[in-house]
mmCIF file of C-alpha atoms in Angstrom:
data_model
loop_
_atom_site.group_PDB
_atom_site.id
_atom_site.type_symbol
_atom_site.label_atom_id
_atom_site.label_comp_id
_atom_site.label_asym_id
_atom_site.label_seq_id
_atom_site.Cartn_x
_atom_site.Cartn_y
_atom_site.Cartn_z
ATOM 1 C CA MET A 202 31.336 164.449 15.428
ATOM 2 C CA ASN A 203 33.039 167.256 13.516
ATOM 3 C CA SER A 204 36.250 168.260 15.340
ATOM 4 C CA LEU A 205 35.177 171.929 15.221
ATOM 5 C CA GLN A 206 31.674 171.333 16.575
ATOM 6 C CA ARG A 207 30.961 172.682 20.040
ATOM 7 C CA ILE A 208 30.000 170.254 22.784
ATOM 8 C CA ASP A 209 26.820 171.753 24.245
ATOM 9 C CA SER A 210 27.136 169.877 27.539
ATOM 10 C CA LEU A 211 30.461 171.587 28.250
ATOM 11 C CA ASP A 212 29.016 175.059 27.687
ATOM 12 C CA PHE A 213 26.100 174.332 30.018
ATOM 13 C CA ILE A 214 28.217 172.801 32.793
ATOM 14 C CA ARG A 215 30.799 175.571 32.532
ATOM 15 C CA GLY A 216 28.065 178.175 32.999
ATOM 16 C CA VAL A 217 26.710 176.371 36.048
ATOM 17 C CA ALA A 218 30.221 176.055 37.483
ATOM 18 C CA VAL A 219 30.872 179.797 37.124
ATOM 19 C CA LEU A 220 27.613 180.600 38.924
ATOM 20 C CA GLY A 221 28.495 178.106 41.658
ATOM 21 C CA ILE A 222 31.908 179.717 42.117
ATOM 22 C CA LEU A 223 30.211 183.118 42.336
ATOM 23 C CA MET A 224 28.274 181.886 45.379
ATOM 24 C CA MET A 225 31.564 181.534 47.249
ATOM 25 C CA ASN A 226 33.197 184.609 45.744
ATOM 26 C CA ILE A 227 30.368 186.714 47.178
ATOM 27 C CA GLN A 228 31.748 185.880 50.614
ATOM 28 C CA SER A 229 35.231 186.899 49.530
ATOM 29 C CA PHE A 230 33.907 190.159 48.081
ATOM 30 C CA SER A 231 32.013 191.083 51.225
ATOM 31 C CA MET A 232 34.147 189.863 54.133
ATOM 32 C CA PRO A 233 37.750 189.774 55.330
ATOM 33 C CA MET A 234 39.891 187.050 53.770
ATOM 34 C CA ALA A 235 40.153 185.038 56.986
ATOM 35 C CA ALA A 236 36.362 184.525 57.061
ATOM 36 C CA TYR A 237 36.511 182.335 53.946
ATOM 37 C CA SER A 238 38.325 179.563 55.848
ATOM 38 C CA ASN A 239 37.284 180.458 59.383
ATOM 39 C CA PRO A 240 33.625 181.559 59.565
ATOM 40 C CA THR A 241 34.056 182.587 63.200
ATOM 41 C CA ALA A 242 36.662 185.207 62.281
ATOM 42 C CA PHE A 243 34.145 187.876 61.343
ATOM 43 C CA GLY A 244 30.571 188.778 62.206
ATOM 44 C CA ASP A 245 27.820 187.002 64.079
ATOM 45 C CA LEU A 246 27.671 183.309 63.136
ATOM 46 C CA ASN A 247 24.136 182.678 64.365
ATOM 47 C CA GLY A 248 20.659 182.405 62.914
ATOM 48 C CA VAL A 249 20.428 183.125 59.202
ATOM 49 C CA ASN A 250 24.179 183.813 59.013
ATOM 50 C CA LEU A 251 24.898 180.302 60.258
ATOM 51 C CA ILE A 252 22.388 178.755 57.855
ATOM 52 C CA ALA A 253 23.847 180.717 54.928
ATOM 53 C CA TRP A 254 27.389 179.624 55.771
ATOM 54 C CA GLN A 255 26.441 175.958 56.241
ATOM 55 C CA PHE A 256 24.478 175.931 52.987
ATOM 56 C CA SER A 257 27.277 177.514 50.955
ATOM 57 C CA HIS A 258 29.944 175.362 52.587
ATOM 58 C CA LEU A 259 28.122 172.068 52.060
ATOM 59 C CA PHE A 260 26.826 172.598 48.537
ATOM 60 C CA PHE A 261 29.241 175.093 46.962
ATOM 61 C CA ASP A 262 32.596 175.473 48.710
ATOM 62 C CA GLN A 263 35.297 173.958 46.432
ATOM 63 C CA LYS A 264 32.643 171.877 44.624
ATOM 64 C CA PHE A 265 32.103 174.101 41.610
ATOM 65 C CA MET A 266 35.715 175.202 41.529
ATOM 66 C CA SER A 267 36.562 171.496 41.239
ATOM 67 C CA ILE A 268 34.128 171.154 38.330
ATOM 68 C CA PHE A 269 35.672 174.197 36.658
ATOM 69 C CA SER A 270 39.144 172.673 37.103
ATOM 70 C CA ILE A 271 37.933 169.442 35.495
ATOM 71 C CA LEU A 272 36.519 171.406 32.553
ATOM 72 C CA PHE A 273 39.789 173.299 32.225
ATOM 73 C CA GLY A 274 41.502 169.959 31.647
ATOM 74 C CA VAL A 275 38.862 169.146 29.034
ATOM 75 C CA GLY A 276 39.610 172.461 27.351
ATOM 76 C CA ILE A 277 43.316 171.645 27.190
ATOM 77 C CA ALA A 278 42.556 168.298 25.538
ATOM 78 C CA ILE A 279 40.195 169.851 22.990
ATOM 79 C CA PHE A 280 42.566 172.725 22.185
ATOM 80 C CA SER A 281 45.472 170.333 21.682
ATOM 81 C CA GLU A 282 43.396 167.999 19.527
ATOM 82 C CA ARG A 283 42.085 170.708 17.217
ATOM 83 C CA VAL A 284 45.330 172.653 16.821
ATOM 84 C CA THR A 285 47.183 169.397 16.120
ATOM 85 C CA GLU A 286 44.675 168.580 13.367
ATOM 86 C CA ARG A 287 45.349 171.930 11.690
ATOM 87 C CA GLU A 288 49.049 172.453 12.317
ATOM 88 C CA GLY A 289 50.506 169.100 13.374
ATOM 89 C CA PHE A 290 51.810 170.394 16.725
ATOM 90 C CA SER A 291 49.960 172.293 19.435
ATOM 91 C CA GLY A 292 52.675 172.905 22.040
ATOM 92 C CA LYS A 293 53.678 176.388 20.917
ATOM 93 C CA ARG A 294 50.126 177.703 20.811
ATOM 94 C CA GLN A 295 49.279 176.039 24.118
ATOM 95 C CA TYR A 296 52.143 177.700 25.995
ATOM 96 C CA ILE A 297 51.530 181.085 24.379
ATOM 97 C CA ARG A 298 47.894 180.744 25.436
ATOM 98 C CA MET A 299 48.908 179.923 29.018
ATOM 99 C CA LEU A 300 51.344 182.854 29.087
ATOM 100 C CA TRP A 301 48.505 185.234 28.258
ATOM 101 C CA TRP A 302 46.348 183.572 30.928
ATOM 102 C CA PHE A 303 49.091 184.138 33.495
ATOM 103 C CA LEU A 304 49.602 187.777 32.512
ATOM 104 C CA PHE A 305 45.881 188.556 32.619
ATOM 105 C CA GLY A 306 45.693 186.764 35.977
ATOM 106 C CA ALA A 307 48.522 188.823 37.425
ATOM 107 C CA LEU A 308 46.916 192.061 36.233
ATOM 108 C CA HIS A 309 43.581 190.963 37.679
ATOM 109 C CA ALA A 310 45.107 190.026 41.048
ATOM 110 C CA ILE A 311 46.934 193.343 41.365
ATOM 111 C CA PHE A 312 44.493 195.834 39.886
ATOM 112 C CA LEU A 313 41.060 194.278 40.529
ATOM 113 C CA TRP A 314 40.747 191.396 42.988
ATOM 114 C CA TRP A 315 43.154 189.380 45.134
ATOM 115 C CA GLY A 316 41.214 186.109 44.613
ATOM 116 C CA ASP A 317 42.379 185.531 41.033
ATOM 117 C CA ILE A 318 42.908 181.923 39.901
ATOM 118 C CA LEU A 319 44.079 182.460 36.311
ATOM 119 C CA MET A 320 47.757 182.394 37.267
ATOM 120 C CA MET A 321 47.367 179.012 38.960
ATOM 121 C CA TYR A 322 45.364 177.657 36.026
ATOM 122 C CA ALA A 323 48.024 178.864 33.605
ATOM 123 C CA VAL A 324 50.747 176.992 35.487
ATOM 124 C CA CYS A 325 48.585 173.877 35.700
ATOM 125 C CA GLY A 326 47.746 174.154 32.007
ATOM 126 C CA CYS A 327 51.427 174.033 31.094
ATOM 127 C CA ILE A 328 51.928 170.903 33.188
ATOM 128 C CA SER A 329 48.674 169.191 32.184
ATOM 129 C CA PHE A 330 49.558 169.580 28.519
ATOM 130 C CA LEU A 331 52.521 167.269 29.056
ATOM 131 C CA PHE A 332 50.054 164.476 29.908
ATOM 132 C CA LYS A 333 47.888 164.812 26.794
ATOM 133 C CA ASP A 334 49.156 161.504 25.379
ATOM 134 C CA ALA A 335 49.621 159.686 28.693
ATOM 135 C CA LYS A 336 47.922 156.352 29.325
ATOM 136 C CA ASP A 337 44.633 156.288 31.199
ATOM 137 C CA LYS A 338 46.226 154.600 34.211
ATOM 138 C CA THR A 339 48.914 157.275 34.316
ATOM 139 C CA LEU A 340 46.309 160.044 34.419
ATOM 140 C CA ILE A 341 44.433 158.277 37.219
ATOM 141 C CA TRP A 342 47.462 157.577 39.408
ATOM 142 C CA VAL A 343 49.033 160.999 38.926
ATOM 143 C CA ALA A 344 45.677 162.605 39.795
ATOM 144 C CA ILE A 345 45.353 160.506 42.962
ATOM 145 C CA GLY A 346 48.956 161.256 43.869
ATOM 146 C CA CYS A 347 48.555 165.015 43.407
ATOM 147 C CA LEU A 348 45.328 165.121 45.418
ATOM 148 C CA SER A 349 46.954 163.128 48.215
ATOM 149 C CA LEU A 350 50.096 165.276 48.157
ATOM 150 C CA VAL A 351 48.237 168.535 48.816
ATOM 151 C CA TRP A 352 46.158 166.893 51.548
ATOM 152 C CA LEU A 353 49.241 165.461 53.274
ATOM 153 C CA VAL A 354 51.149 168.740 53.066
ATOM 154 C CA PHE A 355 48.313 170.682 54.698
ATOM 155 C CA LEU A 356 47.709 167.929 57.247
ATOM 156 C CA LEU A 357 51.379 167.743 58.282
ATOM 157 C CA GLN A 358 51.641 171.531 58.276
ATOM 158 C CA GLY A 359 48.704 171.716 60.671
ATOM 159 C CA LEU A 360 50.072 168.969 62.888
ATOM 160 C CA MET A 361 53.421 170.763 63.143
ATOM 161 C CA ILE A 362 51.904 174.056 64.298
ATOM 162 C CA PRO A 363 52.222 173.177 68.014
ATOM 163 C CA MET A 364 55.970 172.707 67.421
ATOM 164 C CA ALA A 365 56.361 176.197 65.980
ATOM 165 C CA PRO A 366 57.862 178.968 68.128
ATOM 166 C CA GLN A 367 55.232 180.933 70.016
ATOM 167 C CA GLU A 368 56.384 184.080 68.244
ATOM 168 C CA ALA A 369 55.648 182.516 64.838
ATOM 169 C CA ILE A 370 52.199 181.402 65.994
ATOM 170 C CA GLU A 371 51.309 184.864 67.297
ATOM 171 C CA ASN A 372 52.815 186.840 64.397
ATOM 172 C CA ASP A 373 52.061 184.600 61.395
ATOM 173 C CA ILE A 374 49.484 181.875 62.056
ATOM 174 C CA LEU A 375 46.915 183.522 64.324
ATOM 175 C CA PRO A 376 46.722 186.797 62.308
ATOM 176 C CA MET A 377 45.930 184.706 59.218
ATOM 177 C CA TRP A 378 43.395 182.399 60.892
ATOM 178 C CA SER A 379 41.807 184.661 63.496
ATOM 179 C CA PRO A 380 42.835 188.286 62.931
ATOM 180 C CA THR A 381 42.299 190.918 65.592
ATOM 181 C CA ASN A 382 39.523 193.480 65.255
ATOM 182 C CA GLU A 383 42.154 196.063 64.452
ATOM 183 C CA ALA A 384 43.500 193.955 61.566
ATOM 184 C CA ILE A 385 39.984 193.315 60.256
ATOM 185 C CA PHE A 386 39.068 197.001 60.351
ATOM 186 C CA SER A 387 42.343 197.833 58.611
ATOM 187 C CA GLU A 388 41.558 195.384 55.793
ATOM 188 C CA LEU A 389 37.987 196.604 55.434
ATOM 189 C CA ALA A 390 39.144 200.212 55.445
ATOM 190 C CA ALA A 391 41.652 199.476 52.668
ATOM 191 C CA PHE A 392 39.044 197.907 50.389
ATOM 192 C CA ASN A 393 36.254 200.341 51.269
ATOM 193 C CA GLY A 394 38.489 203.341 50.797
ATOM 194 C CA SER A 395 40.077 204.711 47.649
ATOM 195 C CA TYR A 396 41.220 202.613 44.714
ATOM 196 C CA THR A 397 44.815 203.460 45.669
ATOM 197 C CA SER A 398 44.419 202.095 49.188
ATOM 198 C CA ALA A 399 42.939 198.851 47.828
ATOM 199 C CA LEU A 400 45.701 198.612 45.227
ATOM 200 C CA ASN A 401 48.412 199.016 47.864
ATOM 201 C CA TYR A 402 46.792 196.361 50.050
ATOM 202 C CA ARG A 403 46.509 193.877 47.142
ATOM 203 C CA THR A 404 50.097 194.519 46.077
ATOM 204 C CA ASN A 405 51.347 193.746 49.582
ATOM 205 C CA LEU A 406 49.374 190.486 49.492
ATOM 206 C CA LEU A 407 50.641 189.325 46.112
ATOM 207 C CA LEU A 408 53.441 187.104 47.433
ATOM 208 C CA ASP A 409 51.083 185.479 49.940
ATOM 209 C CA ILE A 410 48.543 184.848 47.165
ATOM 210 C CA ILE A 411 51.159 183.260 44.916
ATOM 211 C CA SER A 412 52.378 181.120 47.821
ATOM 212 C CA GLU A 413 48.863 179.838 48.546
ATOM 213 C CA MET A 414 48.198 179.168 44.865
ATOM 214 C CA THR A 415 51.437 177.187 44.630
ATOM 215 C CA ALA A 416 50.273 174.971 47.486
ATOM 216 C CA TYR A 417 46.975 174.207 45.711
ATOM 217 C CA THR A 418 48.462 173.747 42.236
ATOM 218 C CA PRO A 419 48.768 169.918 42.479
ATOM 219 C CA ARG A 420 45.063 169.675 43.376
ATOM 220 C CA VAL A 421 44.048 171.712 40.338
ATOM 221 C CA LEU A 422 46.447 169.684 38.200
ATOM 222 C CA ALA A 423 44.822 166.464 39.430
ATOM 223 C CA LEU A 424 41.378 167.717 38.457
ATOM 224 C CA ASN A 425 42.705 168.833 35.056
ATOM 225 C CA LEU A 426 43.908 165.294 34.420
ATOM 226 C CA ILE A 427 40.551 163.849 35.483
ATOM 227 C CA GLY A 428 38.918 166.164 32.955
ATOM 228 C CA MET A 429 41.287 165.029 30.209
ATOM 229 C CA LEU A 430 40.439 161.404 30.994
ATOM 230 C CA LEU A 431 36.682 162.056 30.971
ATOM 231 C CA TYR A 432 36.962 163.802 27.598
ATOM 232 C CA ARG A 433 39.059 160.974 26.194
ATOM 233 C CA LYS A 434 36.418 158.467 27.310
ATOM 234 C CA ARG A 435 33.654 160.581 25.658
ATOM 235 C CA PHE A 436 31.887 161.147 28.963
ATOM 236 C CA PHE A 437 30.628 164.547 27.794
ATOM 237 C CA LEU A 438 28.943 162.876 24.842
ATOM 238 C CA MET A 439 27.129 160.485 27.217
ATOM 239 C CA HIS A 440 29.476 157.640 26.316
ATOM 240 C CA TRP A 441 32.228 155.774 28.096
ATOM 241 C CA GLY A 442 34.500 154.556 25.375
ATOM 242 C CA GLU A 443 32.116 153.159 22.763
ATOM 243 C CA GLN A 444 29.441 152.259 25.318
ATOM 244 C CA ALA A 445 26.483 154.615 25.682
ATOM 245 C CA LEU A 446 25.867 155.745 29.251
ATOM 246 C CA SER A 447 22.559 154.826 30.835
ATOM 247 C CA LYS A 448 20.763 157.874 32.261
ATOM 248 C CA THR A 449 19.391 155.795 35.126
ATOM 249 C CA LYS A 450 22.790 154.441 36.138
ATOM 250 C CA LEU A 451 24.428 157.831 35.724
ATOM 251 C CA PHE A 452 21.741 159.418 37.907
ATOM 252 C CA LEU A 453 22.237 156.805 40.633
ATOM 253 C CA VAL A 454 26.026 157.181 40.517
ATOM 254 C CA GLY A 455 25.752 160.981 40.560
ATOM 255 C CA LEU A 456 23.286 160.970 43.433
ATOM 256 C CA LEU A 457 25.393 158.522 45.458
ATOM 257 C CA LEU A 458 28.577 160.561 44.947
ATOM 258 C CA ALA A 459 26.875 163.891 45.719
ATOM 259 C CA VAL A 460 25.234 162.595 48.893
ATOM 260 C CA ALA A 461 28.434 160.882 50.052
ATOM 261 C CA GLY A 462 30.550 163.982 49.412
ATOM 262 C CA ILE A 463 28.129 166.337 51.149
ATOM 263 C CA ALA A 464 27.874 163.920 54.108
ATOM 264 C CA ILE A 465 31.662 163.962 54.472
ATOM 265 C CA SER A 466 31.672 167.774 54.384
ATOM 266 C CA TRP A 467 28.848 167.848 56.961
ATOM 267 C CA LEU A 468 30.896 165.654 59.284
ATOM 268 C CA GLY A 469 33.623 168.268 58.986
ATOM 269 C CA VAL A 470 31.161 171.019 59.915
ATOM 270 C CA ILE A 471 30.137 169.099 63.047
ATOM 271 C CA ASN A 472 33.710 168.410 64.129
ATOM 272 C CA ASN A 473 35.027 171.904 63.398
ATOM 273 C CA PHE A 474 32.230 173.483 65.427
ATOM 274 C CA ALA A 475 32.881 170.976 68.222
ATOM 275 C CA GLU A 476 36.475 172.250 68.272
ATOM 276 C CA ASN A 477 35.317 175.909 68.019
ATOM 277 C CA PHE A 478 37.260 176.215 64.775
ATOM 278 C CA SER A 479 40.512 176.056 66.701
ATOM 279 C CA TYR A 480 43.465 176.668 64.410
ATOM 280 C CA LEU A 481 45.165 173.587 65.892
ATOM 281 C CA TYR A 482 42.303 171.377 64.670
ATOM 282 C CA SER A 483 40.795 173.156 61.693
ATOM 283 C CA MET A 484 44.122 173.739 59.943
ATOM 284 C CA SER A 485 44.966 170.018 60.116
ATOM 285 C CA PHE A 486 42.275 167.366 60.582
ATOM 286 C CA GLY A 487 39.454 169.861 60.189
ATOM 287 C CA MET A 488 40.293 170.711 56.578
ATOM 288 C CA THR A 489 40.323 167.047 55.531
ATOM 289 C CA TYR A 490 36.561 166.591 55.308
ATOM 290 C CA ASN A 491 35.684 169.226 52.730
ATOM 291 C CA TYR A 492 38.956 168.711 50.886
ATOM 292 C CA TRP A 493 37.942 165.184 49.880
ATOM 293 C CA GLY A 494 34.196 165.708 50.174
ATOM 294 C CA SER A 495 34.295 168.508 47.599
ATOM 295 C CA VAL A 496 35.997 166.316 44.989
ATOM 296 C CA ILE A 497 33.476 163.507 45.480
ATOM 297 C CA THR A 498 30.559 165.958 45.399
ATOM 298 C CA ALA A 499 31.906 167.625 42.238
ATOM 299 C CA LEU A 500 32.024 164.284 40.419
ATOM 300 C CA GLY A 501 28.460 163.607 41.549
ATOM 301 C CA TYR A 502 27.286 167.032 40.358
ATOM 302 C CA LEU A 503 29.019 166.404 37.041
ATOM 303 C CA CYS A 504 27.041 163.207 36.472
ATOM 304 C CA LEU A 505 23.759 164.887 37.391
ATOM 305 C CA LEU A 506 24.469 167.905 35.170
ATOM 306 C CA MET A 507 25.260 165.621 32.243
ATOM 307 C CA ILE A 508 21.784 164.061 32.547
ATOM 308 C CA MET A 509 20.270 167.561 32.360
ATOM 309 C CA THR A 510 22.075 168.213 29.060
ATOM 310 C CA SER A 511 21.069 164.956 27.328
#
């Protein structure tokens, strides 16, 4: 294949991933920030509202963002490969590219929407680039390590909440997880008011946004590395190494992964509701299910989407 030729499967999957992310962003656009993690924080979670949340959580939440992160890693590999062919070294262009990503992300987060991810992707892109020539085993183990690190940090953080001073729980943790009606109305008023009021609110949140993105950076990095490995193995050309991929086997693998991942996320739904989305449970054990389930589901979706492009 010509090095400058586009890979149609990537364009198709990227488009699907963006639409899948939009399904979750709609919730962020329309509701207070706390409702994204804690569906009981805002509104009536019954009837069609409950069905809508369960559907989006099981089939979309973190799944398509994971796919997009994998494709971002693919993009880094392709960019490096093609620039190296032309110029012999791609590092300078890669880091300039990531600098622009970060700047656009910062402008977006401040002036348009607090849920920007470009800054986090820019940081991950700089780190992922360092692994472009790493061995396959290195990519796999670093990816597993990064995924496990984020999970353990959030798990331990949740488990340590009961040890925190009551003042910290009431002033920092509870307002984030289950804000008062007054706090919710204040947030809604800021975003439904003038552009200036929304801008001031976003600016005050910027440090919190950067802090949260920093916590999730290793997860995105892990998915970037998985994408680089899949590209290296020619997965997006329906090959694995020099061996052509069987559509039947790929369908079975994709279906098995998607069903397994969604089942894990569903178990989390059951357990979180059983605990009434208590911050003591949902911010520790409760987050585990969809954290891992979303990665497994994303890999399953990826296999199924590849069949649709072949």
